[in-house]
Amino acid sequence: MIPLAEFLTTFFRIGLMSFGGPAAQIGVMHRELVEERRWLSEDGFLSALSFCMMLPGPEAMQLATYCGWRLRGVPGGIVAGLLFVLPGALTILVLSALYARFGTASLTAALFIGVKATVTVVVLQALFRLAKKALGRWDRRALALAAFVVLTTDFLPFPAVVLLAALYGALTAPKAAPTGAQEAPSAAHLPRTLAIWGSLWAGPLLALWALGQNRLLEIGIFFSKLAVVTFGGAYAVLTYMSQEVVEGHGWLTPEAMLDGLGLAETTPGPLILVTEFVGFMAATPLGSWGGFAGALVTLWVTFIPCFLWIFAGAPYVEWVSGRPRLSSALHAITAAVVGVIASLSWWFFVHVFFTETHRLTLGPARAILPQWSSLDPLPLALAALAAVLLFLARRGLVSTLALTAVSGLILQSALG
């Protein structure tokens, strides 16, 4: 068994270095666990990654949990998952408190101009990378286009898009015999795991209901629902979440939502930690400690389900890997996620580069469009700077965010 001290040190280092989104985080884990320490085989790591991509929630955090489970059982999985999340969660908590106190100040607003512009470029980068890998077939391209249209026009909700894509993939899977030879776990494993982690998930929500904490309960229920439908990672669910927290619940303004994503981009850990910022801001009306309570509730119902999915499904990984219908459903979901990210890119484009928008309604379809005359040249210039730094100069995300934030502050001050 891996020595405990080395295990803790390694996963703590992974958590501290987990900047740059899931692709970078998965790369760090691969280097640490497969290449340098050889704790996992290449095939075992890739099988784990494929499994985590099928689950709702942040795939990189779930991959860390799976690797910890594989190395040291359930306790190892809990520790690995926590070490991956905690550095970023603590940082976001501090930044959320500062934002709630100073977020409307002119200095903070000027700094965030560059952050918002850079985030837009990062989302576009994720879109093109995923599209290159996922849209090799005509039907996959059609799925991506359909997802973009129905989400941008608010014709279907995000969960329906995911379910329809999975159904299409399963029904169109090539006919082939299963290749997995691994026996399934005992019949008692799944109900036992669901009972333990389901109770941990639901317990605080029941306590909030009993105490009459309606706002915190509403936050907990919303993010619990989100934890079930977040297929495709944080970028994929941000469209759905942004629409609900901004337009449905009115917890945040579009500008604050973008600011929260910018904060999450600057910290280690999964990008889905933006939910912690949303929970903090949504609970600030409850008083001085309301934001901290909202953040804690949000973290709990966001990440406890991740442990549930991993510990319930990890023993089945080798057994399901040879099932062609599951593989085909996953590929179809990935194709739809490309359209989801394209819809998110449009949402960012409209709210970052234009100062005014309007809503176009055609029957059941509704789309947010920019007032083209309200184009703001400052964020456009900062986005161009971010693209140069990221793609031509090969600068890291954190340094790019710092440079564009300072540039935005200087340019805003110069323009008066």
Coordinates of C-alpha atoms in Angstrom, one line a residue:
M1 CA 0.0 0.0 0.0
I2 CA 1.1 3.6 -0.7
P3 CA 2.7 5.2 2.4
L4 CA 0.2 7.6 4.0
A5 CA 2.6 10.5 4.2
E6 CA 3.5 10.2 0.6
F7 CA -0.1 9.8 -0.4
L8 CA -1.2 12.9 1.5
T9 CA 1.7 15.0 0.2
T10 CA 1.1 14.0 -3.4
F11 CA -2.6 14.8 -3.5
F12 CA -2.1 18.0 -1.6
R13 CA 0.3 19.1 -4.2
I14 CA -2.1 18.1 -7.0
G15 CA -4.8 20.2 -5.2
L16 CA -2.5 23.2 -5.1
M17 CA -1.4 22.9 -8.7
S18 CA -4.9 22.3 -10.1
F19 CA -5.2 25.6 -12.1
G20 CA -6.5 26.0 -15.6
G21 CA -9.6 23.8 -15.8
P22 CA -10.1 20.0 -16.1
A23 CA -7.7 19.5 -19.0
A24 CA -4.8 20.9 -17.0
Q25 CA -5.9 19.2 -13.8
I26 CA -6.1 15.8 -15.5
G27 CA -2.7 16.4 -16.9
V28 CA -1.2 17.1 -13.5
M29 CA -2.7 14.0 -12.1
H30 CA -1.5 11.9 -15.0
R31 CA 2.1 13.2 -14.5
E32 CA 2.0 12.7 -10.7
L33 CA 0.3 9.3 -10.5
V34 CA 1.1 7.6 -13.8
E35 CA 4.4 9.0 -15.1
E36 CA 6.4 9.9 -12.0
R37 CA 5.2 7.6 -9.3
R38 CA 3.6 4.8 -11.4
W39 CA 0.9 4.2 -8.8
L40 CA -1.6 3.7 -11.6
S41 CA -1.2 2.1 -15.1
E42 CA -1.9 4.1 -18.2
D43 CA -4.9 1.9 -19.1
G44 CA -6.3 2.1 -15.5
F45 CA -6.0 5.9 -15.5
L46 CA -7.8 6.2 -18.9
S47 CA -10.5 3.8 -17.9
A48 CA -11.1 5.9 -14.7
L49 CA -11.2 9.1 -16.8
S50 CA -13.8 7.6 -19.2
F51 CA -15.9 6.6 -16.2
C52 CA -15.7 10.0 -14.6
M53 CA -16.7 11.7 -17.9
M54 CA -20.0 9.7 -17.8
L55 CA -20.9 11.2 -14.4
P56 CA -22.6 14.4 -13.4
G57 CA -20.2 16.8 -11.6
P58 CA -16.6 18.0 -12.0
E59 CA -14.8 15.2 -13.7
A60 CA -11.3 16.2 -12.5
M61 CA -12.3 16.2 -8.8
Q62 CA -14.1 12.8 -9.3
L63 CA -11.0 11.5 -11.1
A64 CA -8.9 12.5 -8.0
T65 CA -11.4 10.7 -5.8
Y66 CA -11.4 7.6 -7.9
C67 CA -7.6 7.5 -7.9
G68 CA -7.5 7.9 -4.1
W69 CA -10.1 5.1 -3.8
R70 CA -8.1 2.8 -6.1
L71 CA -4.9 3.4 -4.1
R72 CA -6.2 3.4 -0.5
G73 CA -9.9 2.5 -0.6
V74 CA -12.8 4.7 0.5
P75 CA -10.8 6.7 3.1
G76 CA -8.2 7.4 0.4
G77 CA -10.9 8.5 -2.0
I78 CA -12.4 10.9 0.6
V79 CA -9.0 12.4 1.4
A80 CA -7.9 12.7 -2.2
G81 CA -11.2 14.4 -3.2
L82 CA -11.1 16.8 -0.2
L83 CA -7.4 17.8 -0.9
F84 CA -8.3 18.5 -4.5
V85 CA -11.2 20.8 -3.6
L86 CA -10.2 22.5 -0.3
P87 CA -7.4 24.9 -1.5
G88 CA -9.7 26.4 -4.0
A89 CA -12.8 26.4 -1.8
L90 CA -11.0 28.3 1.0
T91 CA -9.7 30.8 -1.5
I92 CA -13.1 31.3 -3.1
L93 CA -14.6 31.8 0.4
V94 CA -12.2 34.6 1.2
L95 CA -12.6 36.2 -2.3
S96 CA -16.4 36.0 -2.1
A97 CA -16.4 37.8 1.3
L98 CA -14.1 40.5 -0.2
Y99 CA -16.3 40.8 -3.2
A100 CA -19.5 41.1 -1.1
R101 CA -17.8 43.9 0.8
F102 CA -16.0 45.8 -2.0
G103 CA -17.5 44.3 -5.2
T104 CA -19.2 47.5 -6.3
A105 CA -16.2 49.7 -5.8
S106 CA -14.8 51.3 -8.9
L107 CA -11.4 49.8 -8.4
T108 CA -12.8 46.2 -8.2
A109 CA -15.1 46.8 -11.2
A110 CA -12.2 48.1 -13.3
L111 CA -10.0 45.1 -12.4
F112 CA -12.8 42.7 -13.4
I113 CA -13.1 44.1 -16.9
G114 CA -10.0 42.3 -17.9
V115 CA -11.0 39.2 -16.0
K116 CA -14.3 38.9 -17.8
A117 CA -12.7 39.4 -21.2
T118 CA -10.1 36.7 -20.4
V119 CA -12.8 34.3 -19.2
T120 CA -14.6 34.7 -22.5
V121 CA -11.4 33.7 -24.4
V122 CA -10.9 30.7 -22.2
V123 CA -14.4 29.5 -22.8
L124 CA -13.9 29.8 -26.6
Q125 CA -10.7 27.9 -26.2
A126 CA -12.5 25.1 -24.4
L127 CA -15.1 25.1 -27.2
F128 CA -12.7 24.7 -30.0
R129 CA -10.6 22.0 -28.3
L130 CA -13.7 19.9 -27.5
A131 CA -15.2 20.4 -30.9
K132 CA -12.0 19.2 -32.6
K133 CA -12.2 15.9 -30.7
A134 CA -15.9 15.3 -30.4
L135 CA -17.4 16.3 -33.8
G136 CA -15.8 13.9 -36.2
R137 CA -19.2 12.5 -37.5
W138 CA -22.1 14.4 -39.1
D139 CA -24.6 13.3 -36.5
R140 CA -22.3 14.5 -33.7
R141 CA -22.1 17.9 -35.4
A142 CA -25.9 17.9 -35.8
L143 CA -26.3 17.2 -32.1
A144 CA -24.0 20.0 -31.2
L145 CA -25.9 22.5 -33.4
A146 CA -29.2 21.4 -32.1
A147 CA -28.0 21.8 -28.5
F148 CA -26.7 25.3 -29.2
V149 CA -30.0 26.3 -30.9
V150 CA -32.4 25.0 -28.2
L151 CA -30.4 26.3 -25.3
T152 CA -29.7 29.7 -26.8
T153 CA -33.4 30.2 -27.6
D154 CA -34.4 28.8 -24.2
F155 CA -36.5 26.2 -26.0
L156 CA -35.4 23.2 -23.9
P157 CA -33.7 23.1 -20.5
F158 CA -30.1 21.8 -20.1
P159 CA -31.1 18.5 -18.4
A160 CA -33.5 17.6 -21.3
V161 CA -30.7 18.2 -23.8
V162 CA -28.4 15.8 -21.9
L163 CA -31.0 13.1 -21.6
L164 CA -32.0 13.3 -25.3
A165 CA -28.4 13.2 -26.4
A166 CA -27.8 10.1 -24.2
L167 CA -30.9 8.4 -25.5
Y168 CA -29.9 9.1 -29.1
G169 CA -26.4 7.7 -28.5
A170 CA -27.7 4.5 -26.8
L171 CA -30.2 3.8 -29.6
T172 CA -27.7 4.3 -32.4
A173 CA -24.9 2.3 -30.8
P174 CA -23.2 -0.3 -33.1
K175 CA -24.3 -3.8 -32.4
A176 CA -21.5 -5.6 -30.7
A177 CA -21.1 -8.2 -27.9
P178 CA -19.9 -6.9 -24.5
T179 CA -16.2 -7.2 -24.1
G180 CA -15.9 -6.7 -20.3
A181 CA -15.1 -9.9 -18.4
Q182 CA -15.0 -8.4 -14.9
E183 CA -17.7 -9.6 -12.5
A184 CA -20.0 -7.0 -11.0
P185 CA -19.7 -6.2 -7.3
S186 CA -21.9 -7.8 -4.7
A187 CA -25.6 -7.0 -4.8
A188 CA -25.3 -5.3 -1.4
H189 CA -22.7 -2.8 -2.5
L190 CA -24.9 -0.3 -4.4
P191 CA -27.9 0.0 -1.9
R192 CA -25.4 0.3 1.0
T193 CA -23.4 3.1 -0.7
L194 CA -26.5 4.9 -1.8
A195 CA -28.0 4.8 1.7
I196 CA -24.8 6.1 3.4
W197 CA -24.0 8.9 1.1
G198 CA -27.6 9.7 0.3
S199 CA -28.2 10.3 4.0
L200 CA -25.1 12.6 4.2
W201 CA -26.5 14.5 1.2
A202 CA -30.1 14.9 2.4
G203 CA -29.4 15.3 6.2
P204 CA -28.4 19.0 6.2
L205 CA -31.3 19.8 3.9
L206 CA -33.8 18.2 6.3
A207 CA -32.2 20.1 9.2
L208 CA -32.6 23.4 7.3
W209 CA -36.2 22.6 6.7
A210 CA -36.8 21.7 10.3
L211 CA -35.1 25.0 11.4
G212 CA -37.2 27.1 9.0
Q213 CA -34.1 28.4 7.1
N214 CA -36.0 28.8 3.8
R215 CA -33.4 30.7 1.9
L216 CA -30.6 28.3 2.7
L217 CA -32.9 25.4 2.0
E218 CA -33.8 26.9 -1.4
I219 CA -30.0 27.3 -2.2
G220 CA -29.4 23.7 -1.1
I221 CA -32.2 22.2 -3.2
F222 CA -31.2 24.2 -6.3
F223 CA -27.5 23.1 -6.1
S224 CA -28.6 19.5 -5.3
K225 CA -30.6 19.5 -8.5
L226 CA -27.6 20.9 -10.3
A227 CA -25.4 18.2 -9.0
V228 CA -27.5 15.6 -10.8
V229 CA -27.5 17.2 -14.2
T230 CA -24.0 18.7 -14.5
F231 CA -22.9 16.3 -17.3
G232 CA -20.0 17.6 -19.3
G233 CA -18.2 19.6 -16.6
A234 CA -18.6 23.1 -15.3
Y235 CA -18.6 24.9 -18.7
A236 CA -21.5 22.8 -19.9
V237 CA -23.7 23.6 -16.9
L238 CA -22.9 27.3 -16.6
T239 CA -25.5 28.3 -19.1
Y240 CA -28.2 26.5 -17.2
M241 CA -27.0 27.7 -13.8
S242 CA -26.5 31.3 -15.0
Q243 CA -29.9 31.6 -16.4
E244 CA -31.5 30.2 -13.2
V245 CA -29.6 32.3 -10.7
V246 CA -29.8 35.5 -12.7
E247 CA -33.2 35.3 -14.3
G248 CA -35.1 32.6 -12.4
H249 CA -34.1 33.4 -8.8
G250 CA -32.7 36.8 -9.1
W251 CA -29.8 36.0 -6.7
L252 CA -27.1 37.7 -8.9
T253 CA -26.8 40.2 -11.7
P254 CA -25.2 39.0 -15.0
E255 CA -22.2 41.1 -14.2
A256 CA -21.8 39.5 -10.8
M257 CA -22.2 36.0 -12.4
L258 CA -19.3 36.8 -14.7
D259 CA -17.3 38.2 -11.8
G260 CA -17.8 34.9 -9.9
L261 CA -16.6 32.9 -12.8
G262 CA -13.5 35.1 -13.0
L263 CA -12.8 34.4 -9.3
A264 CA -13.2 30.7 -9.9
E265 CA -10.8 30.8 -12.8
T266 CA -8.1 32.4 -10.7
T267 CA -8.1 29.7 -8.0
P268 CA -7.0 26.1 -7.9
G269 CA -9.6 23.4 -7.9
P270 CA -12.6 22.6 -10.2
L271 CA -14.3 25.5 -12.0
I272 CA -17.6 24.4 -10.5
L273 CA -16.4 26.2 -7.3
V274 CA -18.2 29.1 -8.9
T275 CA -21.3 27.7 -7.2
E276 CA -19.7 28.5 -3.9
F277 CA -19.6 32.2 -4.9
V278 CA -23.2 32.0 -6.0
G279 CA -24.3 30.4 -2.8
F280 CA -22.4 33.0 -0.8
M281 CA -23.9 36.0 -2.6
A282 CA -27.4 34.4 -2.6
A283 CA -27.3 34.1 1.2
T284 CA -25.9 37.6 2.0
P285 CA -29.4 39.0 2.8
L286 CA -29.5 36.7 5.8
G287 CA -26.9 38.8 7.7
S288 CA -23.2 38.9 8.5
W289 CA -22.8 35.2 8.6
G290 CA -25.4 34.4 5.9
G291 CA -22.9 34.3 3.1
F292 CA -20.6 31.8 4.9
A293 CA -23.6 29.6 5.6
G294 CA -24.7 29.8 2.0
A295 CA -21.3 28.9 0.8
L296 CA -21.0 25.9 3.2
V297 CA -24.5 24.6 2.1
T298 CA -23.5 25.0 -1.5
L299 CA -20.2 23.2 -1.1
W300 CA -21.8 20.3 0.7
V301 CA -24.6 19.6 -1.8
T302 CA -22.2 20.1 -4.7
F303 CA -19.4 17.7 -3.7
I304 CA -21.1 15.1 -1.4
P305 CA -22.9 13.8 -4.6
C306 CA -19.4 13.4 -6.3
F307 CA -18.3 11.0 -3.6
L308 CA -21.6 9.2 -3.9
W309 CA -21.2 8.7 -7.7
I310 CA -17.6 7.5 -7.4
F311 CA -18.0 5.1 -4.5
A312 CA -21.2 3.7 -5.9
G313 CA -19.9 3.3 -9.4
A314 CA -16.1 2.8 -9.2
P315 CA -16.3 -1.0 -8.6
Y316 CA -18.3 -1.3 -11.8
V317 CA -15.7 0.5 -14.1
E318 CA -14.1 -2.5 -15.6
W319 CA -17.5 -4.3 -15.9
V320 CA -19.2 -1.4 -17.8
S321 CA -16.2 -0.5 -20.0
G322 CA -17.1 -3.1 -22.6
R323 CA -20.8 -2.1 -22.9
P324 CA -21.2 -0.4 -26.4
R325 CA -24.4 1.4 -25.6
L326 CA -22.9 3.2 -22.6
S327 CA -19.9 4.2 -24.7
S328 CA -22.1 5.5 -27.5
A329 CA -24.3 7.5 -25.1
L330 CA -21.2 9.1 -23.6
H331 CA -20.0 10.2 -27.1
A332 CA -23.4 11.7 -27.9
I333 CA -23.5 13.6 -24.6
T334 CA -20.0 15.0 -25.4
A335 CA -21.2 16.2 -28.8
A336 CA -24.2 17.9 -27.2
V337 CA -21.8 19.5 -24.7
V338 CA -20.0 21.3 -27.6
G339 CA -23.3 23.0 -28.4
V340 CA -23.8 23.8 -24.7
I341 CA -20.4 25.5 -24.5
A342 CA -21.2 27.4 -27.7
S343 CA -24.4 28.7 -26.1
L344 CA -22.4 29.7 -23.0
S345 CA -19.9 31.5 -25.3
W346 CA -22.7 33.5 -26.8
W347 CA -24.0 34.4 -23.3
F348 CA -20.5 35.7 -22.4
F349 CA -20.1 37.6 -25.7
V350 CA -23.4 39.4 -25.2
H351 CA -22.8 40.5 -21.6
V352 CA -19.1 41.2 -21.8
F353 CA -18.8 43.2 -25.0
F354 CA -22.1 45.1 -25.1
T355 CA -23.6 47.4 -22.5
E356 CA -27.2 46.9 -23.6
T357 CA -29.2 43.8 -24.6
H358 CA -32.7 43.0 -25.7
R359 CA -34.8 39.8 -25.8
L360 CA -36.3 38.4 -29.0
T361 CA -39.3 36.2 -28.7
L362 CA -40.7 33.9 -31.4
G363 CA -43.4 31.6 -30.1
P364 CA -41.9 29.4 -27.3
A365 CA -38.3 30.4 -28.3
R366 CA -36.6 33.4 -26.6
A367 CA -33.1 34.6 -27.3
I368 CA -31.0 37.4 -25.7
L369 CA -29.4 39.6 -28.4
P370 CA -27.0 42.5 -28.1
Q371 CA -27.7 46.1 -29.0
W372 CA -25.0 46.3 -31.7
S373 CA -24.6 50.0 -31.2
S374 CA -23.6 49.5 -27.6
L375 CA -20.4 47.6 -28.4
D376 CA -17.7 48.4 -25.7
P377 CA -14.2 48.6 -27.3
L378 CA -12.4 48.2 -23.9
P379 CA -13.3 44.6 -23.1
L380 CA -12.8 43.8 -26.8
A381 CA -9.2 45.1 -26.7
L382 CA -8.6 43.2 -23.4
A383 CA -9.9 40.0 -25.0
A384 CA -7.5 40.4 -27.9
L385 CA -4.7 40.9 -25.4
A386 CA -5.7 37.7 -23.5
A387 CA -5.8 35.7 -26.8
V388 CA -2.3 36.9 -27.6
L389 CA -1.0 36.0 -24.2
L390 CA -2.6 32.6 -24.1
F391 CA -2.1 31.4 -27.7
L392 CA 0.9 33.2 -29.0
A393 CA 3.0 34.0 -25.9
R394 CA 1.9 30.7 -24.3
R395 CA 1.4 32.4 -20.9
G396 CA -0.4 30.6 -18.2
L397 CA -4.0 31.4 -17.2
V398 CA -3.2 32.9 -13.8
S399 CA -0.5 35.3 -15.2
T400 CA -2.8 36.2 -18.2
L401 CA -5.7 37.0 -15.8
A402 CA -3.3 39.2 -13.7
L403 CA -2.0 41.1 -16.7
T404 CA -5.5 41.7 -18.3
A405 CA -6.9 42.7 -14.9
V406 CA -4.2 45.3 -14.4
S407 CA -4.4 46.4 -18.0
G408 CA -8.2 46.9 -17.6
L409 CA -7.6 49.0 -14.5
I410 CA -5.0 51.2 -16.2
L411 CA -7.1 51.7 -19.4
Q412 CA -10.3 52.4 -17.4
S413 CA -8.4 55.0 -15.4
A414 CA -6.9 56.5 -18.5
L415 CA -10.3 56.7 -20.2
G416 CA -11.7 58.4 -17.2

